[in-house]
mmCIF file of C-alpha atoms in Angstrom:
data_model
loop_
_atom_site.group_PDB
_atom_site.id
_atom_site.type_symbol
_atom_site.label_atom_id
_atom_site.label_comp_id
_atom_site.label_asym_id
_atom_site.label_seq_id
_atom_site.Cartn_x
_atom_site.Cartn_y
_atom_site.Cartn_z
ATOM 1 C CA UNK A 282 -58.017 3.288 -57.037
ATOM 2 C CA UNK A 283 -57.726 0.690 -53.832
ATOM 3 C CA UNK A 284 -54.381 -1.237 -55.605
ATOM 4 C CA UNK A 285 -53.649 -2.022 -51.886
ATOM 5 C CA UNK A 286 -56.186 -3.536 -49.307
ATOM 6 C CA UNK A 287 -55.122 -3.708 -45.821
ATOM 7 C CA UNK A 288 -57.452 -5.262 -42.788
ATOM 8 C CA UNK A 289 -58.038 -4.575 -40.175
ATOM 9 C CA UNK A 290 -58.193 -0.497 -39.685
ATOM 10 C CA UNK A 291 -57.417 -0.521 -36.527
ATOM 11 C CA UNK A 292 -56.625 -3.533 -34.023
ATOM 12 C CA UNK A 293 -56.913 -3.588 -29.888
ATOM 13 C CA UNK A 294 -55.173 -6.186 -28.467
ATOM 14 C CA UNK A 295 -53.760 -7.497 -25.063
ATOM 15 C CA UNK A 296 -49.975 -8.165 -24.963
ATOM 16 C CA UNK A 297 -48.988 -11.478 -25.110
ATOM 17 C CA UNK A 298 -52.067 -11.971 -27.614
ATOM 18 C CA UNK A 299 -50.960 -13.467 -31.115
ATOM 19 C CA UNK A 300 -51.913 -10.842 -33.974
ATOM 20 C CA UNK A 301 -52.636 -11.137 -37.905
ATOM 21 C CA UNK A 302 -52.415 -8.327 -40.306
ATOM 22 C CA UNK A 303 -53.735 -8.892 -43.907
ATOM 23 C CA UNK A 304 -52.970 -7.325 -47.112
ATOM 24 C CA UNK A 305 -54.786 -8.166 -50.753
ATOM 25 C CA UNK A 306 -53.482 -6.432 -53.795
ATOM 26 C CA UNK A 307 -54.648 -6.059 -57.212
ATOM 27 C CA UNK A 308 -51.566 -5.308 -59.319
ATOM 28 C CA UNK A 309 -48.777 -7.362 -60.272
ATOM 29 C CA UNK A 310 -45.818 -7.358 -57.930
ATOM 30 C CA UNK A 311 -41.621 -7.366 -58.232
ATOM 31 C CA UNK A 312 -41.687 -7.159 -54.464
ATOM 32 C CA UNK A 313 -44.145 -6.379 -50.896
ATOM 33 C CA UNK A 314 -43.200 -4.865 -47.715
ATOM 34 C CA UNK A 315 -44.489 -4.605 -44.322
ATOM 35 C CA UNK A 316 -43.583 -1.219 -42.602
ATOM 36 C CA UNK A 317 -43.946 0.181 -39.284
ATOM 37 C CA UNK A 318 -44.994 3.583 -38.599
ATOM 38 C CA UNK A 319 -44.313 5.099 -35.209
ATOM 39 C CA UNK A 320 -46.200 8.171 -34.418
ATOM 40 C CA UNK A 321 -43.469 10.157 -34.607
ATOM 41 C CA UNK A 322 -43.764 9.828 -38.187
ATOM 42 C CA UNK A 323 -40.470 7.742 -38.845
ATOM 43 C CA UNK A 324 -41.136 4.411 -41.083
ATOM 44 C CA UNK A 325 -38.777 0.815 -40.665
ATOM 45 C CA UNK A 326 -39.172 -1.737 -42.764
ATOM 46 C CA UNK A 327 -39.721 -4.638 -41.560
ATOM 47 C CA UNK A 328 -40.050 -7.267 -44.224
ATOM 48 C CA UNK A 329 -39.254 -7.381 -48.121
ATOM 49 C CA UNK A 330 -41.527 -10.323 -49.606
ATOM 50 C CA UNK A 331 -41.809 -11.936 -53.158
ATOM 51 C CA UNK A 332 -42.607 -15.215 -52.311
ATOM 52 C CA UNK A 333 -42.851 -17.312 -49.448
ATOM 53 C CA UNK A 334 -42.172 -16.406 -45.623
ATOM 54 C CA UNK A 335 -39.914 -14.426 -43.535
ATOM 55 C CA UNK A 336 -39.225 -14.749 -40.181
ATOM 56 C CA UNK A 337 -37.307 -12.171 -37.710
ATOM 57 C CA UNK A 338 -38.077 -12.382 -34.299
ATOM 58 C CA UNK A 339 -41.631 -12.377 -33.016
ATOM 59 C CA UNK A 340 -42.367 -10.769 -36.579
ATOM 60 C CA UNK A 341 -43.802 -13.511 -39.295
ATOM 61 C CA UNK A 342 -44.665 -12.534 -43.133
ATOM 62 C CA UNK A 343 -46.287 -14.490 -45.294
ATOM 63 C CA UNK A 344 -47.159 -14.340 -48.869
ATOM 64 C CA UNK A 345 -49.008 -15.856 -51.664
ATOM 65 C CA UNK A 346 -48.593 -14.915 -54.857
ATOM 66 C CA UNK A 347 -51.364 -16.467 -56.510
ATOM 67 C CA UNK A 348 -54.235 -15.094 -54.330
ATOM 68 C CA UNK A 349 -52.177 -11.556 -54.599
ATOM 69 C CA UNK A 350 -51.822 -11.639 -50.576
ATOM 70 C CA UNK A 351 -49.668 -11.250 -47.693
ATOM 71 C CA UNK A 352 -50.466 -11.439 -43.577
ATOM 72 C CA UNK A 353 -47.854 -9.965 -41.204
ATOM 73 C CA UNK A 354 -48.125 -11.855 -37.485
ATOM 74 C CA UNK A 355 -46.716 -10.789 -34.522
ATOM 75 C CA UNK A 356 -46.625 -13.253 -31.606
ATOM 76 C CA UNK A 357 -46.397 -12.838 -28.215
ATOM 77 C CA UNK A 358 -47.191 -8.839 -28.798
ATOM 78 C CA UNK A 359 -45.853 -6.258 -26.758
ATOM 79 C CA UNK A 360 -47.190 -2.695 -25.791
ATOM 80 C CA UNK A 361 -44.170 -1.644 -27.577
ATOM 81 C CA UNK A 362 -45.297 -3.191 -31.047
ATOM 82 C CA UNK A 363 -47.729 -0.462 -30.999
ATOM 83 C CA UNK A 364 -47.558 1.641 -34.333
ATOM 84 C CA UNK A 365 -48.997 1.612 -37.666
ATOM 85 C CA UNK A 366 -48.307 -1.106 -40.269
ATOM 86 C CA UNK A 367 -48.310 -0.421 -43.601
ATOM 87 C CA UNK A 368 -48.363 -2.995 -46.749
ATOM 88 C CA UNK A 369 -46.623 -1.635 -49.655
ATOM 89 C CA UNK A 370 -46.354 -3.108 -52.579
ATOM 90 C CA UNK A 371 -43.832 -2.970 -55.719
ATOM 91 C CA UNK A 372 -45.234 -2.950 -59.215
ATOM 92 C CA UNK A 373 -43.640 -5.226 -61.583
ATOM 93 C CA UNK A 374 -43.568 -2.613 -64.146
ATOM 94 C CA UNK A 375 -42.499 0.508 -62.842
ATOM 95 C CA UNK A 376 -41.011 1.690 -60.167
ATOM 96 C CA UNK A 377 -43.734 3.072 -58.263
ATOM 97 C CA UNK A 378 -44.757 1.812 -54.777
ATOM 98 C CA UNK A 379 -49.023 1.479 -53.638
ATOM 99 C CA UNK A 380 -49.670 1.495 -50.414
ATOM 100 C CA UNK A 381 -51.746 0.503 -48.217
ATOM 101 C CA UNK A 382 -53.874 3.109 -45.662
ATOM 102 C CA UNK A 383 -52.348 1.064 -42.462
ATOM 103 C CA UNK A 384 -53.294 -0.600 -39.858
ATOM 104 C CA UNK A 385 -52.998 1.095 -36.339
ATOM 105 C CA UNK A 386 -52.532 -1.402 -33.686
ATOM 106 C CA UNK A 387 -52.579 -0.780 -30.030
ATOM 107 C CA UNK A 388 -51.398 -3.256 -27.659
ATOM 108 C CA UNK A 389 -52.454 -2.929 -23.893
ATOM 109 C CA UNK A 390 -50.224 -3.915 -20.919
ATOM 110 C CA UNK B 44 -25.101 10.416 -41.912
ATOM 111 C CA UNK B 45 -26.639 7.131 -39.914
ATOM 112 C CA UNK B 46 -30.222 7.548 -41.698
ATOM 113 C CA UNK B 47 -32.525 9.785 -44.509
ATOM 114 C CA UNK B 48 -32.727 13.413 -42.823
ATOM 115 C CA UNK B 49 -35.719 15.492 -43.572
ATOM 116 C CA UNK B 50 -36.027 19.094 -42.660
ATOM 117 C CA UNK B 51 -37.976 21.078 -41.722
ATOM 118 C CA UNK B 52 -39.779 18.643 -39.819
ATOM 119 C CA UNK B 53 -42.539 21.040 -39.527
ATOM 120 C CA UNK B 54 -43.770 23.727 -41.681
ATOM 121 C CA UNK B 55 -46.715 25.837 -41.816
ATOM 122 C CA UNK B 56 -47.315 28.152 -44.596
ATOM 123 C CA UNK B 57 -50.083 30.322 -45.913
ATOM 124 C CA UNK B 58 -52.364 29.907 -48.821
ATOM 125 C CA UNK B 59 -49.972 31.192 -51.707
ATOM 126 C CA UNK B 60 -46.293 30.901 -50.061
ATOM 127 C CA UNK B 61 -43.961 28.667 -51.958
ATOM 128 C CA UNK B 62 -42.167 26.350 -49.787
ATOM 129 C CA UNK B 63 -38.945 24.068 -50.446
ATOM 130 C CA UNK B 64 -38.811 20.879 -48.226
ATOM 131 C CA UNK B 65 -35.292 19.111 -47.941
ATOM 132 C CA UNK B 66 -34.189 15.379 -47.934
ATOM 133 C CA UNK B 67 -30.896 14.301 -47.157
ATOM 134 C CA UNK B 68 -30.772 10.514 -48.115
ATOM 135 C CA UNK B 69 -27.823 7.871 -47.128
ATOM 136 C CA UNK B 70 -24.612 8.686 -47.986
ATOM 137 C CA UNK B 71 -24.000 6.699 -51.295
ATOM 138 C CA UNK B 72 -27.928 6.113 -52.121
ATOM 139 C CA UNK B 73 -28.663 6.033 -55.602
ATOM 140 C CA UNK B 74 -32.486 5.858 -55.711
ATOM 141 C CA UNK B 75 -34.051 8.329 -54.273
ATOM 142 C CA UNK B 76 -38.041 8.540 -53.758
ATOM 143 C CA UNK B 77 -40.871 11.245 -52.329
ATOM 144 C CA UNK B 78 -44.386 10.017 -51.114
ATOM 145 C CA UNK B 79 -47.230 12.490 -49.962
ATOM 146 C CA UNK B 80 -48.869 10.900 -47.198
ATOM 147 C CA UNK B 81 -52.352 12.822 -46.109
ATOM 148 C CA UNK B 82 -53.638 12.439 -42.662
ATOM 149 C CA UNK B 83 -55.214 8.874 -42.094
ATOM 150 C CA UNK B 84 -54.074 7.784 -45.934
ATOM 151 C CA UNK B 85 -50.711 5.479 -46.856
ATOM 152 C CA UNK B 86 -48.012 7.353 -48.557
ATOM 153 C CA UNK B 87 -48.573 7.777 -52.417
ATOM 154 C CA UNK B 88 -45.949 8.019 -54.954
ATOM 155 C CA UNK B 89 -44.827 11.283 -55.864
ATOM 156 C CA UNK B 90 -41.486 11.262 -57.999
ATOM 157 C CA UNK B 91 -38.265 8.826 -58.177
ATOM 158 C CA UNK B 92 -34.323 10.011 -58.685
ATOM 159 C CA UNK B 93 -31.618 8.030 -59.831
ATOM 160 C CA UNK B 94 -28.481 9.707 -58.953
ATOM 161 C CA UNK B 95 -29.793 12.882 -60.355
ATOM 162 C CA UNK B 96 -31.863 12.019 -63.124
ATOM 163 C CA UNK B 97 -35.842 12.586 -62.332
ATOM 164 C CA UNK B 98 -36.535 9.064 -63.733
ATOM 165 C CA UNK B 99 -40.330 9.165 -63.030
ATOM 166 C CA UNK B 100 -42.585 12.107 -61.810
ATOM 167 C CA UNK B 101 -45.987 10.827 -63.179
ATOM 168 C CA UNK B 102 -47.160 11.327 -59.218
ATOM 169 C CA UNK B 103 -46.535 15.119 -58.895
ATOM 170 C CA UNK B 104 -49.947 16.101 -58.752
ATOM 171 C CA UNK B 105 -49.755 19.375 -60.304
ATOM 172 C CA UNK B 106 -47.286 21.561 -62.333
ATOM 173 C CA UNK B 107 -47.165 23.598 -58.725
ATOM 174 C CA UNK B 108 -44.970 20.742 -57.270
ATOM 175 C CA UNK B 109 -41.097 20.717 -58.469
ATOM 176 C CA UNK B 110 -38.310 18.172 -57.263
ATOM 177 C CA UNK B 111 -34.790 18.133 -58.502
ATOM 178 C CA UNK B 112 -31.670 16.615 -57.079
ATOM 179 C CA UNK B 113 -28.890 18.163 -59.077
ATOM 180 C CA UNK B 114 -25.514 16.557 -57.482
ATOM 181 C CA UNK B 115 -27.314 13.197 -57.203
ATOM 182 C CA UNK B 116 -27.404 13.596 -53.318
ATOM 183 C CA UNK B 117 -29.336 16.001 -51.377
ATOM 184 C CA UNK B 118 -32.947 16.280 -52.985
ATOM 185 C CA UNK B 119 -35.465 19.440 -52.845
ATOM 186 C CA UNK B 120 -39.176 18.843 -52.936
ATOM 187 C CA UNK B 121 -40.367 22.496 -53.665
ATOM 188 C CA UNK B 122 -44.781 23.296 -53.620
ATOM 189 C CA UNK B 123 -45.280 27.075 -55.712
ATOM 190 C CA UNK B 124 -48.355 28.341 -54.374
ATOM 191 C CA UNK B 125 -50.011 26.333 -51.744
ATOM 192 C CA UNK B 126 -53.057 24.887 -51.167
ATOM 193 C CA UNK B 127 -54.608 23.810 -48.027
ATOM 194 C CA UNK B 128 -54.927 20.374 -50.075
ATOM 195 C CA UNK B 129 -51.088 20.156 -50.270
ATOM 196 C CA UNK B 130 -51.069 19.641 -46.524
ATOM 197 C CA UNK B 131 -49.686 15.982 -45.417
ATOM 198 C CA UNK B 132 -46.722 14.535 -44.633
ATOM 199 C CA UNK B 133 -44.148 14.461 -47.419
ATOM 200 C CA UNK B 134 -41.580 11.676 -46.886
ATOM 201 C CA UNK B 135 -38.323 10.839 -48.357
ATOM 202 C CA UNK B 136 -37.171 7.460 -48.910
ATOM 203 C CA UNK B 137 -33.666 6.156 -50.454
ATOM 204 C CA UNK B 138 -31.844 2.790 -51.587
ATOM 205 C CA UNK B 139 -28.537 1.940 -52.464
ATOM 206 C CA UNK B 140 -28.867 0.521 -55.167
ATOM 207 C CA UNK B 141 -31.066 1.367 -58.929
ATOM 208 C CA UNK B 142 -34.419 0.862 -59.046
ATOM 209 C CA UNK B 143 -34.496 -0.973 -61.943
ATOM 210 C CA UNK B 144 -32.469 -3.642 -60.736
ATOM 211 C CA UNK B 145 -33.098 -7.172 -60.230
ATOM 212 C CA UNK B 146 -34.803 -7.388 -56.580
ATOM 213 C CA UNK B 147 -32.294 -9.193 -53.914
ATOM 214 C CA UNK B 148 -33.289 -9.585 -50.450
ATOM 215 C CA UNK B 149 -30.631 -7.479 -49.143
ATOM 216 C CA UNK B 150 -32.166 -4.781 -50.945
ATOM 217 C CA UNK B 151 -34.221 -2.033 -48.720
ATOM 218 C CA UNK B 152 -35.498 1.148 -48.258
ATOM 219 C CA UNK B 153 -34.615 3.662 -45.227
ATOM 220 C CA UNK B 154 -37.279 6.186 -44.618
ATOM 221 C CA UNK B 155 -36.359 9.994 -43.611
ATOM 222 C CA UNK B 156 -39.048 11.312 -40.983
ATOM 223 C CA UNK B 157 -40.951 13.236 -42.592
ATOM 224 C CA UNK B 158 -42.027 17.111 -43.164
ATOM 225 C CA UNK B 159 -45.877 17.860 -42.328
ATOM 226 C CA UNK B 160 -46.996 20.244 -43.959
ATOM 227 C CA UNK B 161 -49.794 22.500 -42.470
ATOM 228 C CA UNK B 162 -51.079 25.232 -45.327
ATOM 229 C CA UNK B 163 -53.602 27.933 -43.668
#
């Protein structure tokens, strides 16, 4: 039952390094986010997708809807973009959200 | 209030206890949704309000979990009977506007905090 596919798991990287996030789905969509999970346990979303890109600050999100998949890119990372991102995804027929198990990302100073 | 409230934020309960976890969404939300979210795992669906009809509930996983929102506000996720498989983190989200609607871009989601649940 995988409707979401997120990848990497988990992602090291140096700040200032630029960072891709991808997310495949199998269902059909009404919408896709990108959310960011802080270990506190509090979620933000970040970016509401069906179609196209979205832009807000160092924060990029892509999708295509014909290869059912989205890539979230964060540029000039920051120790403070550390957290977990999470794809979710909106199925066209319901109102029930998949998600995806995260990505935990860890930038070092 | 400023954002979805979720108490407690941490509960531990013994095989058997019932326990009642509390969401407190944004003033004026309509839609109202609860994920279970178990330790390395993204959230899955639980159950959906609108206002306070239970609109969709096909994610309870057993007739031991109960939700109701009776004034179309606050929201009580309640677990008869725990299991040490109930434990995760059981998080509250809200929207202002239905569901069902057409999608806008303006449209979002706030997420409450969470309660993590510990069963022994």
């Amino acid at each position: 039952k995988n409707e979401v596919e997120q990848s990497p798991q988990n992602l090291t990287a140096q700040e200032g390094e630029f960072i891709t996030i991808n997310c495949s789905y199998s269902v059909g969509i009404s919408a896709l986010h990108w959310l960011q999970q802080h270990p506190g346990g509090g979620i933000v979303s970040l970016f509401m997708l069906s179609s196209g890109k979205k832009k807000h600050g160092r924060l990029i999100a892509t999708i295509n809807i014909q290869e059912k998949h989205s890539s979230l890119h964060i540029t000039a990372s920051h120790p403070r973009d550390s957290a977990v991102y999470i794809c979710a995804v909106r199925q066209n027929t319901g109102n029930q959200f998949y998600f995806g198990t995260g990505t935990s990302l860890t930038v070092i100073p | 209030g400023a954002g979805v409230s979720q108490s407690p934020r941490y509960k531990v309960a013994k095989r058997g206890q019932d326990v009642a976890l509390r969401c407190d969404p944004i003033s004026g939300h309509v839609s109202l949704f609860w994920y279970q979210q178990a330790l390395g795992q993204g959230p899955e669906f639980l159950t959906y309000f609108q206002n306070e009809a239970q609109l969709d509930k096909s994610g309870l996983p057993s007739d031991r979990f109960f939700a109701e929102r009776p004034e179309g506000s606050v929201s009580t996720l309640k677990i008869q009977r725990t299991q040490q498989e109930d434990s995760a983190v059981y998080l509250c989200a809200s929207s202002p506007r239905w569901a069902g609607a057409i999608y806008r871009a303006n449209y979002g989601y706030t997420f409450g905090s969470g309660t993590r649940l510990t069963v022994v």
